[in-house]
Coordinates of C-alpha atoms in Angstrom, one line a residue:
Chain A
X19 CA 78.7 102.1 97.6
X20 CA 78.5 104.5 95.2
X21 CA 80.2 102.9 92.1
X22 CA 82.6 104.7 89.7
X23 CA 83.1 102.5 87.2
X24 CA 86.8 102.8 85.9
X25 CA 87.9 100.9 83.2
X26 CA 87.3 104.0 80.1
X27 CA 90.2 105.5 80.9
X28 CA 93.3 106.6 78.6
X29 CA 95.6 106.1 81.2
X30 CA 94.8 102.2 80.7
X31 CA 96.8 100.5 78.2
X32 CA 94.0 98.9 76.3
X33 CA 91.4 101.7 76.2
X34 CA 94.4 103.9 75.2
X35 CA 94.8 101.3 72.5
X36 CA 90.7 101.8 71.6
X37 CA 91.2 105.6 72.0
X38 CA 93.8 106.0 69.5
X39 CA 92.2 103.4 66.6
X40 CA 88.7 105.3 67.4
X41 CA 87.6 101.6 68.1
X42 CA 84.0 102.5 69.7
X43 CA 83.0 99.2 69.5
X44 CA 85.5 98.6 72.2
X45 CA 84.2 101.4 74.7
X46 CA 80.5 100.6 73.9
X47 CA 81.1 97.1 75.0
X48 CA 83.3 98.1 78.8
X49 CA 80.3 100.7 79.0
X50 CA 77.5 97.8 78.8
X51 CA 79.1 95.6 81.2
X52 CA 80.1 98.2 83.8
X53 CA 76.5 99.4 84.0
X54 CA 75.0 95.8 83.9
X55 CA 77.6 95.2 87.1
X56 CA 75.8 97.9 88.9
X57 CA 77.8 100.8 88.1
X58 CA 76.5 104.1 89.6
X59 CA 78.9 106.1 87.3
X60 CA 80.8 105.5 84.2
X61 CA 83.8 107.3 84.3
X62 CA 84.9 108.4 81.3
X63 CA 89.0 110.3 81.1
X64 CA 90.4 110.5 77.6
X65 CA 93.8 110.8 79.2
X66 CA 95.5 112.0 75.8
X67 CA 98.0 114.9 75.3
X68 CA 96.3 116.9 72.5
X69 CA 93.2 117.1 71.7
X70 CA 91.5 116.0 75.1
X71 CA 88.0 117.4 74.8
X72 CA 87.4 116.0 71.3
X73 CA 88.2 112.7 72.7
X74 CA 85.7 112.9 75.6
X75 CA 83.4 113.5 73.6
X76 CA 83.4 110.8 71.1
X77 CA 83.6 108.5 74.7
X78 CA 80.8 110.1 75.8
X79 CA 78.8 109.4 72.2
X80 CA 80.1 105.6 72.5
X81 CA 79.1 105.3 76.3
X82 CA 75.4 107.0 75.4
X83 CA 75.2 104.7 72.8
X84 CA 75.6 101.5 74.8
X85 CA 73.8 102.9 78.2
X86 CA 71.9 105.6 79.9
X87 CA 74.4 105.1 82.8
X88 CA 75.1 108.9 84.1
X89 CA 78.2 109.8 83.1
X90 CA 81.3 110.8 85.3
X91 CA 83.2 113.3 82.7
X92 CA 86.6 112.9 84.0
X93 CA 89.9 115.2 83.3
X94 CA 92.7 117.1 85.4
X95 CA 91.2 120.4 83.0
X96 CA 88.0 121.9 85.1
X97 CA 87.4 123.7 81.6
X98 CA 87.5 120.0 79.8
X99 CA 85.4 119.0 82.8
X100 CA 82.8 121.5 82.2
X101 CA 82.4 121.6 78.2
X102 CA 82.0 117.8 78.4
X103 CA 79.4 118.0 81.4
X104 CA 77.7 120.6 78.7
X105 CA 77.7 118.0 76.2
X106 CA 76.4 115.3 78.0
X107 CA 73.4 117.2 79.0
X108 CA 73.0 118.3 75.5
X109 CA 72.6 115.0 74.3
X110 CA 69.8 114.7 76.7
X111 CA 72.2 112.6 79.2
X112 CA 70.8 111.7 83.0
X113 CA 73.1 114.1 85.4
X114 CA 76.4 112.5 85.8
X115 CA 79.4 113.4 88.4
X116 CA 82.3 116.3 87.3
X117 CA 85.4 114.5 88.0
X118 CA 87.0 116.6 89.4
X119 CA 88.4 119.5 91.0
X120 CA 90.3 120.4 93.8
X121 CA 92.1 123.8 96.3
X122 CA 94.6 124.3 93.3
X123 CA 94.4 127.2 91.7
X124 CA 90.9 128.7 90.8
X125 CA 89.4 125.5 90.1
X126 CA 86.7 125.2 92.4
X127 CA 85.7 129.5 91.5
X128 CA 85.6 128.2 87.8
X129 CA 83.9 125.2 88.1
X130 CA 81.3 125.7 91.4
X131 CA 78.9 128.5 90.1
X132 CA 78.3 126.6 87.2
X133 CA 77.5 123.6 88.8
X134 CA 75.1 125.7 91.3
X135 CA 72.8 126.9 88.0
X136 CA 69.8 125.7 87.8
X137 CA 71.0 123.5 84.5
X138 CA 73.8 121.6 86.4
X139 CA 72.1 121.5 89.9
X140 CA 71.7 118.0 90.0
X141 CA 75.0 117.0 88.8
X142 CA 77.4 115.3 91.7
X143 CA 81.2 116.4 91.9
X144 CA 84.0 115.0 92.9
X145 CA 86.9 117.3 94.9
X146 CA 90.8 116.1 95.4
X147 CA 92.1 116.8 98.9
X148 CA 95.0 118.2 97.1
X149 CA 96.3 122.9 96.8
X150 CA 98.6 124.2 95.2
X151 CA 101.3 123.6 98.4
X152 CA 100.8 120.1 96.7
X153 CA 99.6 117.0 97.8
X154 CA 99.3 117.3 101.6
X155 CA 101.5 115.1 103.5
X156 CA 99.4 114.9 107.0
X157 CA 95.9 114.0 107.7
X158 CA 95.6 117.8 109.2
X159 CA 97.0 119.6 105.8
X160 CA 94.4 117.3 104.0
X161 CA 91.3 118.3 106.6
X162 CA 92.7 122.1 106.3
X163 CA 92.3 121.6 102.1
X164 CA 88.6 119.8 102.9
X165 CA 87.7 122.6 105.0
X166 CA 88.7 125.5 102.5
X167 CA 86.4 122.9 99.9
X168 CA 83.9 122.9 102.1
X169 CA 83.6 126.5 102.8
X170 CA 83.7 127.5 98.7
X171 CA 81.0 124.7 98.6
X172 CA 78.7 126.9 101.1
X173 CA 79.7 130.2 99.3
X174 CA 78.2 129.0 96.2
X175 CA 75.8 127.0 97.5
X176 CA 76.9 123.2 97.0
X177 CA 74.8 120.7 99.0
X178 CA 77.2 118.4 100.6
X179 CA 75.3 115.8 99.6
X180 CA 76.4 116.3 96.3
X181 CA 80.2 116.3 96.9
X182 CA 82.2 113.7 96.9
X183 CA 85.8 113.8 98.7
X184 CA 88.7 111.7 97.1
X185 CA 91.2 111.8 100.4
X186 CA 94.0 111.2 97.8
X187 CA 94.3 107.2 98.0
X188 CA 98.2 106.6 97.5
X189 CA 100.8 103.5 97.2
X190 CA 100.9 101.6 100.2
X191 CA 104.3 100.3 99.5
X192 CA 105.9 103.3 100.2
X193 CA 104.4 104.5 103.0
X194 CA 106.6 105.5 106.1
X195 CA 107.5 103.1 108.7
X196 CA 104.6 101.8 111.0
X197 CA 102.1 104.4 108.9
X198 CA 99.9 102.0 106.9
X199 CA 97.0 104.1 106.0
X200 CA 96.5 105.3 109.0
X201 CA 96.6 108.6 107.5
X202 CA 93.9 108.7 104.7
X203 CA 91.6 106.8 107.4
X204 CA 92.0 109.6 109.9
X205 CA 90.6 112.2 106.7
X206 CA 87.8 109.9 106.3
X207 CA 87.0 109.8 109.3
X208 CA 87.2 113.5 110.3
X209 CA 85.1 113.5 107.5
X210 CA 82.2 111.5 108.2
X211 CA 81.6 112.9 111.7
X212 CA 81.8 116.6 110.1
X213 CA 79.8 116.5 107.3
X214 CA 77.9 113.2 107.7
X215 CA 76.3 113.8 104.1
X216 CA 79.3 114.2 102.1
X217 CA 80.3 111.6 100.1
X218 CA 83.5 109.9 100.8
X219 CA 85.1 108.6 97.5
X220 CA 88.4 107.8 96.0
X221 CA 90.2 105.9 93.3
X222 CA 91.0 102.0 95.3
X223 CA 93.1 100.7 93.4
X224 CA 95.8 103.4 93.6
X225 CA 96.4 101.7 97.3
X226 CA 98.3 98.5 95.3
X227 CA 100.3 100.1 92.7
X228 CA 103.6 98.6 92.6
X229 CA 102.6 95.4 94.7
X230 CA 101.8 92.1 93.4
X231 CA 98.8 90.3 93.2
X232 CA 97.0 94.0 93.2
X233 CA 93.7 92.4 93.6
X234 CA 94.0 91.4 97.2
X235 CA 95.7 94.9 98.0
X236 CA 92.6 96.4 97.0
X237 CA 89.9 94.0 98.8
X238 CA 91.8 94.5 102.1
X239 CA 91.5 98.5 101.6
X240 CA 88.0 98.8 101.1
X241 CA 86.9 96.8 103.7
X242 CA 89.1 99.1 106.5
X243 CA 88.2 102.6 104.1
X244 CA 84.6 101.6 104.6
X245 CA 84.3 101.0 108.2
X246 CA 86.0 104.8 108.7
X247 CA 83.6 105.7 106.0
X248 CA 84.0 105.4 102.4
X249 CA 80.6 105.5 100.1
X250 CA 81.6 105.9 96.9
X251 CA 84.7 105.1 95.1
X252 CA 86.6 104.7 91.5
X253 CA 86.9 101.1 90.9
X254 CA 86.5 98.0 88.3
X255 CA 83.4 96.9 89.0
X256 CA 83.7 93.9 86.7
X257 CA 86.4 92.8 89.8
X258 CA 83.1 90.1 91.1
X259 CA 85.5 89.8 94.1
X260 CA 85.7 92.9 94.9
X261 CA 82.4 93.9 94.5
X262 CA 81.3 91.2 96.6
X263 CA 83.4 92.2 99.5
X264 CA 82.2 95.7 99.3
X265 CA 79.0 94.2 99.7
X266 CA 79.6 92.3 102.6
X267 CA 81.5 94.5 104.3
X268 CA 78.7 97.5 104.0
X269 CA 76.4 94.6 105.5
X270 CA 78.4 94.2 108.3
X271 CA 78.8 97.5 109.2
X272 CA 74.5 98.0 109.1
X273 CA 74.2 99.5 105.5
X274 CA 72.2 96.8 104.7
X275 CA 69.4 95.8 106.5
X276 CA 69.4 92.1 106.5
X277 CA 71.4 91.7 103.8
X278 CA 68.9 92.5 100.9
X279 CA 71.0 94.2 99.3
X280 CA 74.0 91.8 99.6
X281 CA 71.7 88.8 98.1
X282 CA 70.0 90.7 95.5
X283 CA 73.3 91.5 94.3
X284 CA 74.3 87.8 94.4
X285 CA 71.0 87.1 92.2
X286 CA 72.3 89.3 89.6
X287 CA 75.5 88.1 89.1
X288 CA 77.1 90.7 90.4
X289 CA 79.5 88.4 92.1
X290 CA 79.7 85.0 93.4
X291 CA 79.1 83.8 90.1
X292 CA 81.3 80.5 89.0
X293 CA 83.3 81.0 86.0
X294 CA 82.5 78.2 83.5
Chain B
X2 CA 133.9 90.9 112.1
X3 CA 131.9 91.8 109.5
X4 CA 133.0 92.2 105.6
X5 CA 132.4 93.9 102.7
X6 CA 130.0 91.6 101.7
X7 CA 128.2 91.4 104.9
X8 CA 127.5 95.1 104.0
X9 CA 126.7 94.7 100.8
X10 CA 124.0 91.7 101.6
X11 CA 122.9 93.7 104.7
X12 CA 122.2 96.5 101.8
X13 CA 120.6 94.1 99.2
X14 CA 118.0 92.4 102.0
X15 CA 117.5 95.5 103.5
X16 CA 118.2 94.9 107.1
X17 CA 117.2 98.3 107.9
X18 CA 117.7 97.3 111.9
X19 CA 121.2 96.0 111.5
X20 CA 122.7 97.8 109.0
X21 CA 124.6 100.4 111.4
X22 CA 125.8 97.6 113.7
X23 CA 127.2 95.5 110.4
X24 CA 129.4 98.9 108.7
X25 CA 130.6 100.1 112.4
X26 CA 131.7 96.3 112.7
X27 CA 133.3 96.5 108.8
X28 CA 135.1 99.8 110.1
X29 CA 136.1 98.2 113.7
X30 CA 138.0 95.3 111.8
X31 CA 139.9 97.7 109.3
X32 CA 137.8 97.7 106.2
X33 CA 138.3 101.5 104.7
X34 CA 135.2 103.5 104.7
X35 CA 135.6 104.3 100.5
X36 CA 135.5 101.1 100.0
X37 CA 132.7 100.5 102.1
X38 CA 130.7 102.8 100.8
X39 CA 131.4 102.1 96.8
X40 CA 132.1 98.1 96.9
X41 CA 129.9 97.5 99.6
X42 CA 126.7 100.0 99.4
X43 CA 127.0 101.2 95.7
X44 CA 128.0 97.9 94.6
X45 CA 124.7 96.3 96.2
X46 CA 122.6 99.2 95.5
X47 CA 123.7 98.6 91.5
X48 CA 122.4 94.4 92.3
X49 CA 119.3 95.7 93.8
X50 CA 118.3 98.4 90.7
X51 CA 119.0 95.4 88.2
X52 CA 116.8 92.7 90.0
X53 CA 114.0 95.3 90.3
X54 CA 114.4 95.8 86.3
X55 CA 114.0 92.1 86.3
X56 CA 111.0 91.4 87.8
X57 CA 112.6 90.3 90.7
X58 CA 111.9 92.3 93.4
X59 CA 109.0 95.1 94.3
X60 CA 109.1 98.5 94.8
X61 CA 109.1 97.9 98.6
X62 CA 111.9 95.7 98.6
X63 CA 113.9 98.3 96.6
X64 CA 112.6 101.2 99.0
X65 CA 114.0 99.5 101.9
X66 CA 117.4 98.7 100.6
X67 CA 118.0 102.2 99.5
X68 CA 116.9 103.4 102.8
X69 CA 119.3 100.9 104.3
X70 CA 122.2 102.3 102.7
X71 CA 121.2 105.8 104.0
X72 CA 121.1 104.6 107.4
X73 CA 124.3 102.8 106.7
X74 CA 125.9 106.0 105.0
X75 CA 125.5 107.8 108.3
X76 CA 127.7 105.5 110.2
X77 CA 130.8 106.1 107.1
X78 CA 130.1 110.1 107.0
X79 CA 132.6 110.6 109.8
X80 CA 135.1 108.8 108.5
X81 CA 134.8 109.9 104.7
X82 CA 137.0 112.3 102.9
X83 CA 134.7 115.6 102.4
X84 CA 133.4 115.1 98.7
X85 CA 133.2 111.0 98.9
X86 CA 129.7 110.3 99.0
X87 CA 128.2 112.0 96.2
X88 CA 131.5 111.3 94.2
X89 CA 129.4 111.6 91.3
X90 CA 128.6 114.8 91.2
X91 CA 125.3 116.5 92.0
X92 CA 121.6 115.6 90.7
X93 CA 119.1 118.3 90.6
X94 CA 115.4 116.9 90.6
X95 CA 112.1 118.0 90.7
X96 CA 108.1 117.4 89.3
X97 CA 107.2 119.3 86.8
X98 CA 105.2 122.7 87.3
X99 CA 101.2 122.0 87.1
X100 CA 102.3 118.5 88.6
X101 CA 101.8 117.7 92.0
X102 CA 102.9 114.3 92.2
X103 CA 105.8 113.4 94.1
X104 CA 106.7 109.5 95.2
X105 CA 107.5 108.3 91.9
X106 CA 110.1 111.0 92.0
X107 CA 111.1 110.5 95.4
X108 CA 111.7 107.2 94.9
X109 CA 114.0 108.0 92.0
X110 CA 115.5 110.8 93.9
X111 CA 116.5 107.6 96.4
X112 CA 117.5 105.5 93.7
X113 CA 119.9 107.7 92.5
X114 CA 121.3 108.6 96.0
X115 CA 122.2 105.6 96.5
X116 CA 124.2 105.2 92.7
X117 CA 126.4 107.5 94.7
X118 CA 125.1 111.4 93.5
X119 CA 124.2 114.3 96.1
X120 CA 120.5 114.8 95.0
X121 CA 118.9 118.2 95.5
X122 CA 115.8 117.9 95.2
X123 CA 113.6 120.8 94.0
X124 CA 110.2 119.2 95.1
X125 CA 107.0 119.3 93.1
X126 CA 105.5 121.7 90.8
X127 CA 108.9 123.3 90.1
X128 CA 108.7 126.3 87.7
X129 CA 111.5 125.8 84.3
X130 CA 113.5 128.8 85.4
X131 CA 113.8 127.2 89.0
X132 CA 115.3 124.2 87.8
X133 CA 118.0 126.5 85.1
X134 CA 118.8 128.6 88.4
X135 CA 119.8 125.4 90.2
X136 CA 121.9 124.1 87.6
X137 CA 123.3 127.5 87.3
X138 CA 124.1 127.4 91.1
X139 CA 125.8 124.2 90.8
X140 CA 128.3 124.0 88.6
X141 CA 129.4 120.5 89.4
X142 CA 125.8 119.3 89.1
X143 CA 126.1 117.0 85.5
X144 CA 122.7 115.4 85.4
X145 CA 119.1 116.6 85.7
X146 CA 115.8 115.0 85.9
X147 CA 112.8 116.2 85.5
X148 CA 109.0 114.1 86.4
X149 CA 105.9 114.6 84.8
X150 CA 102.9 111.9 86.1
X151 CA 99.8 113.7 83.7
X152 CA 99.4 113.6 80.3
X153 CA 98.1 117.0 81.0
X154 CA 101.8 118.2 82.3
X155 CA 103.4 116.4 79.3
X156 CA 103.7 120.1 77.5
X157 CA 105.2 121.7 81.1
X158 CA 107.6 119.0 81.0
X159 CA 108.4 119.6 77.2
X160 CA 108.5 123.4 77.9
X161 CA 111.0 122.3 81.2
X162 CA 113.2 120.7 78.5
X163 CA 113.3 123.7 76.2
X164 CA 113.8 126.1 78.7
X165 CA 116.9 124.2 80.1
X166 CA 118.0 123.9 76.9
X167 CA 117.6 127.9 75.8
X168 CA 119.2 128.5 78.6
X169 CA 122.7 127.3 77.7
X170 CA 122.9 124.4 80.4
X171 CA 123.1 121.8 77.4
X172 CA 127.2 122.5 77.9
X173 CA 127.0 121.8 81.6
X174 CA 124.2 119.3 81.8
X175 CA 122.5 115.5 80.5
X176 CA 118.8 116.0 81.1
X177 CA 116.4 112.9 82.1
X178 CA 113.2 112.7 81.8
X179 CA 110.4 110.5 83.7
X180 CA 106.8 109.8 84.5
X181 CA 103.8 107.3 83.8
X182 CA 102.5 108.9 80.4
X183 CA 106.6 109.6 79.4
X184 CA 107.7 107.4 76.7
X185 CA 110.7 107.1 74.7
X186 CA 109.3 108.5 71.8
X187 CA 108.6 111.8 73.9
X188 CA 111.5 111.9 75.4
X189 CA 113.0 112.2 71.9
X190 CA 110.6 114.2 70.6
X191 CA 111.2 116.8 73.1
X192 CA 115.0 116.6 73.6
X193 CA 115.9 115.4 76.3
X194 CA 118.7 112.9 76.9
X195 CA 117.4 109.9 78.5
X196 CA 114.0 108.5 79.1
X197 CA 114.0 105.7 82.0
X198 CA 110.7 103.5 82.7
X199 CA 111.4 103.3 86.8
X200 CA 113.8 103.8 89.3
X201 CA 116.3 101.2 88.8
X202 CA 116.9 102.3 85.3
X203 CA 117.1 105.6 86.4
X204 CA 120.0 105.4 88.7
X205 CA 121.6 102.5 86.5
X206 CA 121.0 105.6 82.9
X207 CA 122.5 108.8 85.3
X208 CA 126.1 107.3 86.1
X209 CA 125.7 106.5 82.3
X210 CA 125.1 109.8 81.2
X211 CA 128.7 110.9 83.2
X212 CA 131.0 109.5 80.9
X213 CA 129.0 110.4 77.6

């Protein structure tokens, strides 16, 4: 599983807290724990209403500071997206993940031919299944959004293996009678047997908003989003539980041949560790 | 024979399955349909939005009940006077433009269905001058709400607001705002006339807004 570490995000009471008291201390530390906890990506979205790209920055000095963990430079704002992926590499930072963009508007014309030059060619990107009709309602509006990604992706010359799809991962509580998510497992699916290389991503704990006890919500999703596909995902990597049931499942499914890496990541401490 | 409480518990647990057997039952034994549908439905709908605000229930729970009113409304609809459900008024609704996101509004949309408005509801990524033509087309419509779920859309909803208001619907309308990144604070900042944190307050803040 390709791990996008989430927890430096604005949109997060307490790191909107250490955004707004410039408290890098704070950041520095969630940076150092999310890549000790095997974190292939720390995602980093300032999530504020003025001033944005400033603020990415300065997360992006604190994260360099505490880790050479590539960076995923996170915003709604392909422009932010960009100018942040800039200064990362300026600051001599490994190639990181642009997070994201998606079939509205001219996003993906903006943001692709930069991330074909030869300075950004190694960078990974992250596409919502999402146009400007909105957020598609049916697994076949959502394959018709991947297919018009896909295509821009060969225009411009995007290796599939370095795009990630987020299917749009939404509330389960309110999904329609008898539909479960049925729906976003049909995409990955479709998915994986298309474009076998593509990554298939998303942000898990969007499936247990609004539910209690979250935490469970979340362990049950990956283990079904896996088995139709999913290799890479936004998530709290510091959740041992849910680490370790990512592990086991991907084990199960023959991603890990006899379960090296499942108990090399129980020697680190990844999970399974007993709270004192 | 069912009551008017059997409809309204029905209502508040959500018996989704039952609900149209219990209010034909309430009609069969000579309950009046108004009465139903305001003491019975509304009433219940009005328990349900204050036990959500009270950590009582989930969003689930709530979902259901509204949609077991719906089903329930069906049943009355015949036997309504024309202009009984929605008795207050219209509620124009929609997401913000640049803003794609659409079941926290739903779900409000519901919420306030079910507090006894007709909702038209604009969808998602609604342009300002869409939602001033609306209220312009409905003159009976007394409340408006408008979503924003990205801190990035935060100035489209602010611009929503001022366009509304330059518009001259101020005179005709209460506008409400909404959204994960919407605060009070904003809400004031920008003009608007009511900030609600979910959809319980929401339906509970629009009959509210009526009589101010």
């Amino acid at each position: 599983m390709i791990v996008i570490a989430e927890k430096l995000n604005g949109s997060i009471p307490s790191c909107a807290k250490a955004i707004a008291a410039k408290d890098d201390a704070y950041l520095k530390d969630i940076a150092a724990k999310e890549a000790a906890a095997n974190a292939t990506f720390i995602d980093a979205c300032a999530s504020v209403k003025d001033g944005e790209l400033e603020t990415l920055k300065w997360m992006i000095d604190a994260i360099q500071a505490a880790t050479d963990t590539p960076i995923s430079v996170d915003s709604p704002d392909v422009n932010v997206c960009i100018e942040a992926m800039k200064y990362v590499v300026s600051k001599g930072g490994k190639p990181g993940l642009f997070n994201s963009v998606s079939g509205e508007g001219n996003k993906i014309d903006v943001a692709f031919p930069i991330l074909a030059s030869e300075d950004y060619k190694k960078w990974d990107v992250m596409a919502l299944l999402c146009d400007d009709t909105g957020i598609p309602k049916t697994a076949a509006d959502r394959i018709r959004v991947f297919d018009a990604v896909m295509a821009k992706a060969a225009q411009y010359g995007i290796a599939d293996k370095r795009i990630h799809i987020d299917p749009l991962i939404e509330m389960l509580c309110t999904t329609d009678d008898g539909e479960g998510i049925s729906m976003v497992l049909e995409v990955m699916r479709h998915i994986k047997e298309t474009h076998p290389q593509v990554h298939i991503s998303g942000a898990v704990s969007n499936i247990s908003f609004n539910l209690p006890a979250r935490k469970l919500v979340n362990q049950a999703f990956v283990v079904l989003a896996i088995n139709a596909g999913m290799d890479s995902g936004v998530l709290d990597p510091l959740s041992q539980d849910l680490m370790g049931v990512i592990y086991a499942a991907e084990a199960m499914i023959g991603l890990d041949d006899f379960c090296a890496e499942y108990t090399s990541a129980y020697r680190e401490g990844i999970f399974g560790v007993k709270k004192a | 024979m069912a009551t008017l409480q059997d409809v309204a518990a029905a209502v508040e647990a959500g018996k989704v399955k039952l609900i149209e057997g219990i209010t034909q039952e309430a009609l069969d034994s000579g309950v009046p349909a108004e009465a139903i549908l305001n003491d019975g439905m509304i009433a219940a709908m009005g328990v349900v939005g204050a036990k959500f605000q009270a950590n009582e229930i989930f969003v689930p729970e709530m979902l259901v009940a509204a949609k077991t009113m719906k089903k329930g409304v069906e049943i009355l609809k015949p036997h309504l006077a024309g202009d009984s459900v929605g008795k207050n008024g219209k509620y124009i609704i929609g997401t913000v433009a640049g803003d794609l996101h659409d079941i926290g509004k739903n779900l409000v949309a519901l919420m306030i269905e079910s507090a006894g408005f007709e909702v038209i509801d604009l969808g998602v990524d609604v342009p300002a001058e869409k939602f001033v033509e609306a209220i312009k087309a409905n003159p009976d419509c007394k409340v408006v709400g408008a979503s924003a779920l990205l801190t990035t859309t935060m100035d489209s909803l602010k611009n929503t607001v001022k366009v509304i208001i330059d518009a001259g619907c101020k005179s005709q309308v209460k506008i409400m705002v909404g959204g994960a990144p919407i605060t009070q604070a904003f809400a004031d900042e920008i003009g608007a006339d009511a900030y609600t944190p979910d959809a319980g307050a929401a339906a509970v803040k629009a009959v509210e807004l009526l009589s101010k």
